[in-house]
PDB file of C-alpha atoms in Angstrom:
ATOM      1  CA  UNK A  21     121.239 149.729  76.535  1.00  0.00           C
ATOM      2  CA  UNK A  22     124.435 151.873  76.855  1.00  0.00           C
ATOM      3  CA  UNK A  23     125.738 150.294  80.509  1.00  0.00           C
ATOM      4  CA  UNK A  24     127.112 154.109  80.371  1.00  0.00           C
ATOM      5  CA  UNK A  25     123.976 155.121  81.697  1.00  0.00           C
ATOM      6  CA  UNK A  26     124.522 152.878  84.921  1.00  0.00           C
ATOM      7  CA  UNK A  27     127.780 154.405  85.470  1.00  0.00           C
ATOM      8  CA  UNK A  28     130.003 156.896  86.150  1.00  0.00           C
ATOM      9  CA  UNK A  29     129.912 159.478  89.525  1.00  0.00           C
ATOM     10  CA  UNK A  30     126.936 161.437  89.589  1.00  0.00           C
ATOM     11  CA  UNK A  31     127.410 164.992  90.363  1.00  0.00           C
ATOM     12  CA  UNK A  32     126.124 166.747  93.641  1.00  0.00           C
ATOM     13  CA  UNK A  33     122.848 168.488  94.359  1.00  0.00           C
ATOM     14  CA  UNK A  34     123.249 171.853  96.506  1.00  0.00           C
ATOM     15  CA  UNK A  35     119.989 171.437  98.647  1.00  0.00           C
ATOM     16  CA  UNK A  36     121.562 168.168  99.852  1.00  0.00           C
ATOM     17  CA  UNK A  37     124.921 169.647 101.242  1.00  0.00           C
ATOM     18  CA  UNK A  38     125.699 168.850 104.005  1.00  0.00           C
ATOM     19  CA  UNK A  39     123.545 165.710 104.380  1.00  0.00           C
ATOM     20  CA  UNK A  40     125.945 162.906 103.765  1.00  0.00           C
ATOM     21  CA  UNK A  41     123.054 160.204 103.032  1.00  0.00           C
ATOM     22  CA  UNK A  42     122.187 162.069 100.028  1.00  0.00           C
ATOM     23  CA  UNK A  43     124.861 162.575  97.669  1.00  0.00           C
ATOM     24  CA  UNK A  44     128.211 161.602  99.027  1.00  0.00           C
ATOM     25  CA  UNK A  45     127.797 157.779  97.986  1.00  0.00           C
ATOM     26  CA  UNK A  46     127.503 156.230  94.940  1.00  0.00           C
ATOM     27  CA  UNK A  47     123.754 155.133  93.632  1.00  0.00           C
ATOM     28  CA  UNK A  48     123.795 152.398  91.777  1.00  0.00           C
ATOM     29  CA  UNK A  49     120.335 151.790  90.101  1.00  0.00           C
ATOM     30  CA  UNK A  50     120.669 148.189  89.926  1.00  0.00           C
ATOM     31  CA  UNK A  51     119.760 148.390  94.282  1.00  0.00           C
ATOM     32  CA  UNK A  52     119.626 145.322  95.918  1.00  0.00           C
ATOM     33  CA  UNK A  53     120.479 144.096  91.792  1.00  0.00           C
ATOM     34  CA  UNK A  54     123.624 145.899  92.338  1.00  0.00           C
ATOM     35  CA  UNK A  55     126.177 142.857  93.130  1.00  0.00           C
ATOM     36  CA  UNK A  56     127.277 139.750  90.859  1.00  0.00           C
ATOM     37  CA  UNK A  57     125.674 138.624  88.471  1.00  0.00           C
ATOM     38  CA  UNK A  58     122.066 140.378  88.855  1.00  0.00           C
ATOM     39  CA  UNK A  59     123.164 143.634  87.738  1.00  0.00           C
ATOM     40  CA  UNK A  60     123.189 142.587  84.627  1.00  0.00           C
ATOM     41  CA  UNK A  61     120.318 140.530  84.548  1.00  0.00           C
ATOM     42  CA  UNK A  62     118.817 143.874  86.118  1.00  0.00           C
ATOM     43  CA  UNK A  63     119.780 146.253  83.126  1.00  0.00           C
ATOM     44  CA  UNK A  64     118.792 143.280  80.285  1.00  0.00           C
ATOM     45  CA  UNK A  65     115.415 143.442  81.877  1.00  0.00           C
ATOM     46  CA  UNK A  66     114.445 147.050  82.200  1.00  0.00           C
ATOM     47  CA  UNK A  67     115.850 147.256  78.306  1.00  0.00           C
ATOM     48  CA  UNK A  68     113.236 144.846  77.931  1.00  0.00           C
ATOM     49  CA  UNK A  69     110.210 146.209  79.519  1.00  0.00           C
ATOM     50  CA  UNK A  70     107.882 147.876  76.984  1.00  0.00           C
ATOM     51  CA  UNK A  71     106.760 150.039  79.978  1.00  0.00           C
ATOM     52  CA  UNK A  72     109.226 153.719  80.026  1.00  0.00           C
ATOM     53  CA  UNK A  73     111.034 153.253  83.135  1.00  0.00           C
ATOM     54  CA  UNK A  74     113.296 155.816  84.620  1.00  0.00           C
ATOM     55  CA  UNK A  75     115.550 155.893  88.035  1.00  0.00           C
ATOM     56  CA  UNK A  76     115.635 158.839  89.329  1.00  0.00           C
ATOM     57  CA  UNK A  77     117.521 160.415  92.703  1.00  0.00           C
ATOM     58  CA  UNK A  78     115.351 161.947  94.846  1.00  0.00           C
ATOM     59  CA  UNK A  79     115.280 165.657  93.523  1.00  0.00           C
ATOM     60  CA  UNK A  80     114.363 164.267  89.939  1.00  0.00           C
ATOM     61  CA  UNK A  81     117.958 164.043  88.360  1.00  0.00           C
ATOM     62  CA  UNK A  82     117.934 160.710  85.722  1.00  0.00           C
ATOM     63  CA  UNK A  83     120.276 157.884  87.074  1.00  0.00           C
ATOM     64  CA  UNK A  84     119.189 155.863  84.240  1.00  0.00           C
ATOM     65  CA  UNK A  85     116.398 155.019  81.663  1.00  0.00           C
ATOM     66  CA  UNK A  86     115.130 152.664  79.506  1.00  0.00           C
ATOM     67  CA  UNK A  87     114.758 152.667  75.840  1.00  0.00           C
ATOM     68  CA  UNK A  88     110.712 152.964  76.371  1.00  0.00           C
ATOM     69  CA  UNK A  89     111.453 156.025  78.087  1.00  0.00           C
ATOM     70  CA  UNK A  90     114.227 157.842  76.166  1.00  0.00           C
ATOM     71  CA  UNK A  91     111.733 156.956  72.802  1.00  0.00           C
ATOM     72  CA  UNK A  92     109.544 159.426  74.284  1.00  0.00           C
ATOM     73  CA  UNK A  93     112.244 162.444  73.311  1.00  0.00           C
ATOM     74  CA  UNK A  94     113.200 160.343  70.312  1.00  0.00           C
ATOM     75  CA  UNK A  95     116.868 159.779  72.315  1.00  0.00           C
ATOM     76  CA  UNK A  96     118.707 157.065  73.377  1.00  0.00           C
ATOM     77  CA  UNK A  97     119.102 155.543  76.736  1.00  0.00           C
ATOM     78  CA  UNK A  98     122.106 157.412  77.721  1.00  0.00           C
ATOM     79  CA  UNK A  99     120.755 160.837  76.665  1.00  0.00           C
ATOM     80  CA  UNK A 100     118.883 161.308  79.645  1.00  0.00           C
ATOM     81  CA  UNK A 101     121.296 160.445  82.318  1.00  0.00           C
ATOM     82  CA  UNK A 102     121.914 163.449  84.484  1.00  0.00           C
ATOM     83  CA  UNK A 103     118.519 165.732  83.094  1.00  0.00           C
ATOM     84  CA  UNK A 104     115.780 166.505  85.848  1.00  0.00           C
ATOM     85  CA  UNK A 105     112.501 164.989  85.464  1.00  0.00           C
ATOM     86  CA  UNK A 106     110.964 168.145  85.646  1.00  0.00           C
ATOM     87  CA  UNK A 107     112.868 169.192  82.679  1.00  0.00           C
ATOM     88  CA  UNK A 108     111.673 166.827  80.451  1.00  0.00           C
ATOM     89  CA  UNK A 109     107.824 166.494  82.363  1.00  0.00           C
ATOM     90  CA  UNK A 110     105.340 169.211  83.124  1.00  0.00           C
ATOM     91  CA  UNK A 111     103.262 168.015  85.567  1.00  0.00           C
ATOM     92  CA  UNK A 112      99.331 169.025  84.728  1.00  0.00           C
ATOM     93  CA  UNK A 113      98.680 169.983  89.009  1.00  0.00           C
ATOM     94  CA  UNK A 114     101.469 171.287  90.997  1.00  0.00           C
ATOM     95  CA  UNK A 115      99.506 170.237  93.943  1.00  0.00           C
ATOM     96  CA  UNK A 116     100.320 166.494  92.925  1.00  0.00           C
ATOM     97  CA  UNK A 117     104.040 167.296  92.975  1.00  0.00           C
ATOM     98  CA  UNK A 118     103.976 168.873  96.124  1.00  0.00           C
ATOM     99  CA  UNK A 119     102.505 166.242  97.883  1.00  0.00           C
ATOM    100  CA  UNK A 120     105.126 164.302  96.697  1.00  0.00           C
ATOM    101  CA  UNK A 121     107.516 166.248  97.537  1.00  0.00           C
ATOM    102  CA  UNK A 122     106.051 166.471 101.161  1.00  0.00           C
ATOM    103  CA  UNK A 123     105.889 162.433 101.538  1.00  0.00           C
ATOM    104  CA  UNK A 124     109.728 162.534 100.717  1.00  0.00           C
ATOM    105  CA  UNK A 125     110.757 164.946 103.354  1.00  0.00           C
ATOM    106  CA  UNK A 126     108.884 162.819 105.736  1.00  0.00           C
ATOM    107  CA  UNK A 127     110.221 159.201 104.613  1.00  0.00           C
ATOM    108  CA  UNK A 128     107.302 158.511 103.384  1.00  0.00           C
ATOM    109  CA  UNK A 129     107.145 155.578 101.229  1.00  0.00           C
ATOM    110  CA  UNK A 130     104.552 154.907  98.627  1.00  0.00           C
ATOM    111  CA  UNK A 131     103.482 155.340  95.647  1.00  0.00           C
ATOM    112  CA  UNK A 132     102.629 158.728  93.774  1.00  0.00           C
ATOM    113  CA  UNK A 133     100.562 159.412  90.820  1.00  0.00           C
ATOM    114  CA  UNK A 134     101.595 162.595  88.688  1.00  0.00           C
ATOM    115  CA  UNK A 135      99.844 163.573  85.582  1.00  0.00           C
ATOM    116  CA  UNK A 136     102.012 164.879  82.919  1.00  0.00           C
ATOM    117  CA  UNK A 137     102.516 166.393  79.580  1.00  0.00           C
ATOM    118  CA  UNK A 138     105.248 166.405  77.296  1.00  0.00           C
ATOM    119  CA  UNK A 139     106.404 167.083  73.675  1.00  0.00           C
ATOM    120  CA  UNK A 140     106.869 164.072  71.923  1.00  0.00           C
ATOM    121  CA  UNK A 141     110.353 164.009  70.481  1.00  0.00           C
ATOM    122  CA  UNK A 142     109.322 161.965  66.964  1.00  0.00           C
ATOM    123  CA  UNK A 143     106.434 164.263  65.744  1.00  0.00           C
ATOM    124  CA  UNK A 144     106.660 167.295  67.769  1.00  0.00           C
ATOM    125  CA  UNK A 145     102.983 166.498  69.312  1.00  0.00           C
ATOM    126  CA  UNK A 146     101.679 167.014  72.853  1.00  0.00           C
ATOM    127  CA  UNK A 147     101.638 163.725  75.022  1.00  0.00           C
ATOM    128  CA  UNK A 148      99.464 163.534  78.233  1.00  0.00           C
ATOM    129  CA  UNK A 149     100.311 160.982  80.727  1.00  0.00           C
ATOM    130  CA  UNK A 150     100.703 159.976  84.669  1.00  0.00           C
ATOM    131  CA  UNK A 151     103.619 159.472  85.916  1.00  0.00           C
ATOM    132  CA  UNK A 152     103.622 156.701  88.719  1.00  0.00           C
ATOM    133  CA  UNK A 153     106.926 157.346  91.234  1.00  0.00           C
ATOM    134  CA  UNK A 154     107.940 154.948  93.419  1.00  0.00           C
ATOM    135  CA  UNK A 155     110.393 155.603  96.515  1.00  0.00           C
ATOM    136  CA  UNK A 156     112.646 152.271  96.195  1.00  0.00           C
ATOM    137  CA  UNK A 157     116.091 150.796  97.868  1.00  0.00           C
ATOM    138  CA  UNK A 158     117.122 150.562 101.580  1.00  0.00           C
ATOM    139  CA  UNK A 159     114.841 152.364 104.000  1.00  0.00           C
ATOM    140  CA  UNK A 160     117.516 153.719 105.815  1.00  0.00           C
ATOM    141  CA  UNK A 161     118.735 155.267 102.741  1.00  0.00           C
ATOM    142  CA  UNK A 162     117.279 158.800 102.887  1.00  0.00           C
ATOM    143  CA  UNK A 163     116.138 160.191 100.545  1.00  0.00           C
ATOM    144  CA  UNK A 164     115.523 157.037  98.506  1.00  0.00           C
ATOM    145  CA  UNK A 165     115.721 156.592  94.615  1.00  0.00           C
ATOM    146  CA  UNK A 166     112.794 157.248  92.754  1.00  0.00           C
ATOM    147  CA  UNK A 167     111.301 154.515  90.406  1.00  0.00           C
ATOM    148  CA  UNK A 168     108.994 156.413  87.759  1.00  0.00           C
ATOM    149  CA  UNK A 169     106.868 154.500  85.597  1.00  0.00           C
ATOM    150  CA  UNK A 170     105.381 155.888  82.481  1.00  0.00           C
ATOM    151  CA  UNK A 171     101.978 155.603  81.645  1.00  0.00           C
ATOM    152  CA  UNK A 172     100.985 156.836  78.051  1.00  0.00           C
ATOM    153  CA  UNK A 173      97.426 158.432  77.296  1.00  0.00           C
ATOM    154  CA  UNK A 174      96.161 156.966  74.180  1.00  0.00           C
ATOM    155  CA  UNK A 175      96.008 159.837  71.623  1.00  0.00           C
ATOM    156  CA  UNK A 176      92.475 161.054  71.240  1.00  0.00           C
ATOM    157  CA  UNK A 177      90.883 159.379  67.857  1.00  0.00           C
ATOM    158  CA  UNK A 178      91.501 160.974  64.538  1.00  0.00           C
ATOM    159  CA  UNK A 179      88.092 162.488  63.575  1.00  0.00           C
ATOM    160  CA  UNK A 180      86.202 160.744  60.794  1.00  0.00           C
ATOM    161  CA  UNK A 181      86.525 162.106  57.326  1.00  0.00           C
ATOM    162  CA  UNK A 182      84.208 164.581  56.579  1.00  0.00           C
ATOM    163  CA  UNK A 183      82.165 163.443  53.457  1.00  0.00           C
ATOM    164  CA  UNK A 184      82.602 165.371  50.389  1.00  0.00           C
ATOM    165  CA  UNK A 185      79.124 166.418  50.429  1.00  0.00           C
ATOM    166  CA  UNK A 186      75.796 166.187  52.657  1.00  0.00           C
ATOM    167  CA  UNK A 187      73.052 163.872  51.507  1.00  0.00           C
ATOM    168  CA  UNK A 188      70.760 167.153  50.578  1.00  0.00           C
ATOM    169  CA  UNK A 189      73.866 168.306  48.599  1.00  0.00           C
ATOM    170  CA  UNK A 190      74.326 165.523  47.085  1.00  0.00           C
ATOM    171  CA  UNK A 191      70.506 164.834  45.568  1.00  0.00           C
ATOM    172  CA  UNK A 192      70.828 168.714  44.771  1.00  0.00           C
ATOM    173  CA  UNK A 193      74.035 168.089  42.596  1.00  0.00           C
ATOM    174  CA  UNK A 194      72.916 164.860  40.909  1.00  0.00           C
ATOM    175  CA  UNK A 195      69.242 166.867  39.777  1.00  0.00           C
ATOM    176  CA  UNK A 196      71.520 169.752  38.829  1.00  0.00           C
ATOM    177  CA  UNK A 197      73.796 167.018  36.792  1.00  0.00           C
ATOM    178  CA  UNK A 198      70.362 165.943  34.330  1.00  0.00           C
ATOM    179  CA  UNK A 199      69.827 170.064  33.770  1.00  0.00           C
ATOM    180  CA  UNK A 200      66.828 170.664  36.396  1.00  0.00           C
ATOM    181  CA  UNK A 201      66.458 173.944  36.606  1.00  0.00           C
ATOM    182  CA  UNK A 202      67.009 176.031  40.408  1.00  0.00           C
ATOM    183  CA  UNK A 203      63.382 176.339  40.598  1.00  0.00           C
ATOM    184  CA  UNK A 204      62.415 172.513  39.494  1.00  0.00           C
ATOM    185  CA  UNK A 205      65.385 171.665  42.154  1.00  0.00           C
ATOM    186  CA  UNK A 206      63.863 173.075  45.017  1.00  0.00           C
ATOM    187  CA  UNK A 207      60.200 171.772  44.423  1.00  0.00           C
ATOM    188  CA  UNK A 208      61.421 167.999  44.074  1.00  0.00           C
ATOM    189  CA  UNK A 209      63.554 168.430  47.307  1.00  0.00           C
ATOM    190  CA  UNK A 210      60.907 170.724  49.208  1.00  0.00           C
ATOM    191  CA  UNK A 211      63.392 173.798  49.132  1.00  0.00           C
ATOM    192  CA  UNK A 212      62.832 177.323  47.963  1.00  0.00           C
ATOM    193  CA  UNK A 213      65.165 178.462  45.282  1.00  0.00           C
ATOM    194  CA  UNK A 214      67.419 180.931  48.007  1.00  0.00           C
ATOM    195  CA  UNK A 215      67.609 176.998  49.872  1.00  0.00           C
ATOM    196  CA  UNK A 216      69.309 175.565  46.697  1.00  0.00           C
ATOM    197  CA  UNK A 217      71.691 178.976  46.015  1.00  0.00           C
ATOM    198  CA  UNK A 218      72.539 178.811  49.538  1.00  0.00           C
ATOM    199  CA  UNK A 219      73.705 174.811  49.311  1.00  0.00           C
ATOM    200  CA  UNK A 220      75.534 175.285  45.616  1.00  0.00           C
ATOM    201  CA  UNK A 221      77.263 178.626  47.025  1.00  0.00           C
ATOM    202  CA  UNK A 222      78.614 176.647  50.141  1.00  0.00           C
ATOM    203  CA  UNK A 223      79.529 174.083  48.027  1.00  0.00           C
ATOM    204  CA  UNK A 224      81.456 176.013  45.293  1.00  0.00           C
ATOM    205  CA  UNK A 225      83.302 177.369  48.409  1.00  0.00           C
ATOM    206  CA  UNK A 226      84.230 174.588  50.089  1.00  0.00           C
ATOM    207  CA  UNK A 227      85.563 172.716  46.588  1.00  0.00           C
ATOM    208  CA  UNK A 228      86.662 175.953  45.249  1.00  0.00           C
ATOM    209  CA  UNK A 229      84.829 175.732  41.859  1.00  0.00           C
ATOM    210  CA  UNK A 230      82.270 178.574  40.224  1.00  0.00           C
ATOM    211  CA  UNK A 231      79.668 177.588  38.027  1.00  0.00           C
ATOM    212  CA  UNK A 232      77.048 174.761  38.052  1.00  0.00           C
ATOM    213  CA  UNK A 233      78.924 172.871  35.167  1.00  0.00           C
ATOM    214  CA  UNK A 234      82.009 173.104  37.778  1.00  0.00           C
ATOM    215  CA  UNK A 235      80.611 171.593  40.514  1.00  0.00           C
ATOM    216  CA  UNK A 236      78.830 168.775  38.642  1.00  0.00           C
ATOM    217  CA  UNK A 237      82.330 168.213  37.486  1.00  0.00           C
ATOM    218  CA  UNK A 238      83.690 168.180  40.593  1.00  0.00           C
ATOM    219  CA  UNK A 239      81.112 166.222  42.218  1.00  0.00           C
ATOM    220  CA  UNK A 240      82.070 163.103  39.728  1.00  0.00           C
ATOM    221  CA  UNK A 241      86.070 163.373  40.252  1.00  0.00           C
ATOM    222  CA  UNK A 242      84.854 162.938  44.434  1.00  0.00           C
ATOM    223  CA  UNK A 243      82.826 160.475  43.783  1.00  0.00           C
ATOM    224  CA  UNK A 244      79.336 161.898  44.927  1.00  0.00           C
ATOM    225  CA  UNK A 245      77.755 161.309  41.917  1.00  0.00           C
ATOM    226  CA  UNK A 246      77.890 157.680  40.571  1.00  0.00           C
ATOM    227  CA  UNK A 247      79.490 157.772  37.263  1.00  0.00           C
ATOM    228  CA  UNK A 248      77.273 154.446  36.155  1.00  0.00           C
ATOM    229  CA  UNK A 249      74.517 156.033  36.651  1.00  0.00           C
ATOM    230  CA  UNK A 250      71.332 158.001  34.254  1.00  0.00           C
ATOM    231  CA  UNK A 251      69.626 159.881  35.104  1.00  0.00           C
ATOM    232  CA  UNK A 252      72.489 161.085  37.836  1.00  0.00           C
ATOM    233  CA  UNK A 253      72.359 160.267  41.187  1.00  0.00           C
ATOM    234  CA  UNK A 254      74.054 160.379  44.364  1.00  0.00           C
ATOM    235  CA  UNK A 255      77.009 157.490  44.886  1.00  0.00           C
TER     236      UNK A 255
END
């Protein structure tokens, strides 16, 4: 990680003013890390951490992140220091946020489930989420930094293929492939002859073909018809 994104002075918020505890010293995300040695060791680790990870101040503003987190806008590290969590999050139930919001004016500490959306940066697609935050460092520090753990919905399944074509079309096609006749199609499946226009129509549409000899054709280059097989039948 860029240890820029640890650093530097962090600019002030105008709804702290006048409230020294709040802005006027120096945050360092590290906390309790912040001394010696552990600093370091703090920083390697949340690089490490598959889970995104973000420190926050209390009014949202990024002290730092870790590469888990800044993948989720297809940035680096140091890209989000200093943007707003609700820049980069919409939260799914404002009421969620407020109560959050609530706990911190009161000194509340605990931790807060948010559920959140978000554009993912690599592919442009929606993300759904919940956003854990976590009021962290000396109690006496108020407000306290925000620890906000990212947990990422799995993407609903991709929908199975659709098959080329349904069972019915396919026995229609493969009877239609050794030169039955419309008529002689529907009384070995049980249909009338509008029953077999209606499934060669739909099917013509949906491969964009015309013509029986078409869609026979068709039906071999999709493999619905087994192209081993005489008289023809389905694959």
């Amino acid at each position: 990680m860029d240890n820029g994104t640890a650093g530097g002075t962090p600019g002030t918020d105008a709804d702290c003013a006048g409230k020294p505890s709040c802005d006027s010293a120096e945050i360092d995300p590290a906390g309790p890390y912040a001394d010696g040695p552990w600093r370091n060791y703090f920083l390697i680790l949340l690089d490490r951490i598959p889970t995104p990870i973000a420190v926050c101040r209390a009014h949202g503003e990024v002290l730092i992140a870790n590469p888990a987190m800044a993948a989720q806008w297809g940035a680096a590290p140091g890209q989000l220091r200093g943007r707003n969590l609700l820049d980069l999050f919409e939260p799914r139930a404002k009421a969620q946020l407020d109560r959050l919001t609530e706990a911190l004016r009161l000194g509340r500490r605990s931790r807060y489930p948010v559920e959140v959306r978000w554009r993912d940066g690599s592919d442009g697609r929606e993300r759904e989420g919940e956003l854990t935050v976590d009021p962290v460092g000396d109690p006496s520090v108020h407000p306290p930094v925000l620890l906000a753990l990212l947990r990422v919905a799995d993407p609903a399944p991709s929908p199975a293929p659709r098959a080329p074509a349904s069972p019915v079309e396919a026995r229609i096609l493969a009877l239609a492939a050794g030169g039955a006749t419309t008529a002689s199609i529907g009384t070995a499946l049980g249909l009338t002859v509008d029953g077999v226009n209606y499934h060669l129509t739909r099917l013509a549409r949906r491969w964009r073909v015309q013509g029986r000899t078409a869609l026979v054709a068709r039906a071999y280059v999709l493999g619905v018809l087994a192209a081993d097989s005489w008289p023809p039948a389905p694959a």
